[in-house]
DNA sequence: TGTGACTACGGTGTATACTCGCCAAATTGA
DNA sequence: TCAATTTGGCGAGTATACACCGTAGTCACA
């Protein structure tokens, strides 16, 4: 399980939990739609700046996007 | 407090906690020495792949590098 | 004084993150 | 079946992450 995979899964899960389409999320995070699609397919290694933007829109601590689902705790 | 700042502080703290120099860390993580220096000075937005490498060397969950010091919990 | 360990900092080159435009496949719902 | 929404995929361009080389500064200690 690579960090890309974990991040991709968390991104998709939180996005759907918020009822957002890739396009919605992209627009709110000021990112490109196709890039969100690519992130969920693990084509890119997202940077801290992007992680920060996405976490803000998804209303979760940035660290939450790097954790496995079974793990708990803040951030 | 940007995510870059948090990451930079955590990177430096964990590196020193392990008694590693920037060069030691760079070598073990298969990264460049000057790049580690730059990360600690917040010049770059590290990617997931780099975060994964550094976390492995520092023996901490990747998510731990994105959390504020006062926060607790796994990963 | 000077020597070694560590780090800041510069320039340059390459790899890759990220944007943008467009079209096709898939999904959803009337 | 049709239309609307969502997502995948690709080519091309720009921005930036990251590697590699060197130099200089700081600090500890002989």
CSV table of C-alpha atoms (C1' of nucleotides) in Angstrom, one decimal, chain C residues 25-29, chain D residues 2-6:
chain,number,residue,atom,x,y,z
C,25,DA,C1',-17.0,6.3,-22.2
C,26,DA,C1',-19.7,5.6,-18.4
C,27,DT,C1',-23.3,6.6,-15.2
C,28,DT,C1',-27.7,8.3,-13.7
C,29,DG,C1',-32.5,9.4,-14.2
D,2,DC,C1',-32.7,10.1,-24.8
D,3,DA,C1',-30.5,13.8,-22.2
D,4,DA,C1',-27.8,15.3,-18.5
D,5,DT,C1',-24.0,14.6,-15.5
D,6,DT,C1',-19.8,12.6,-14.3
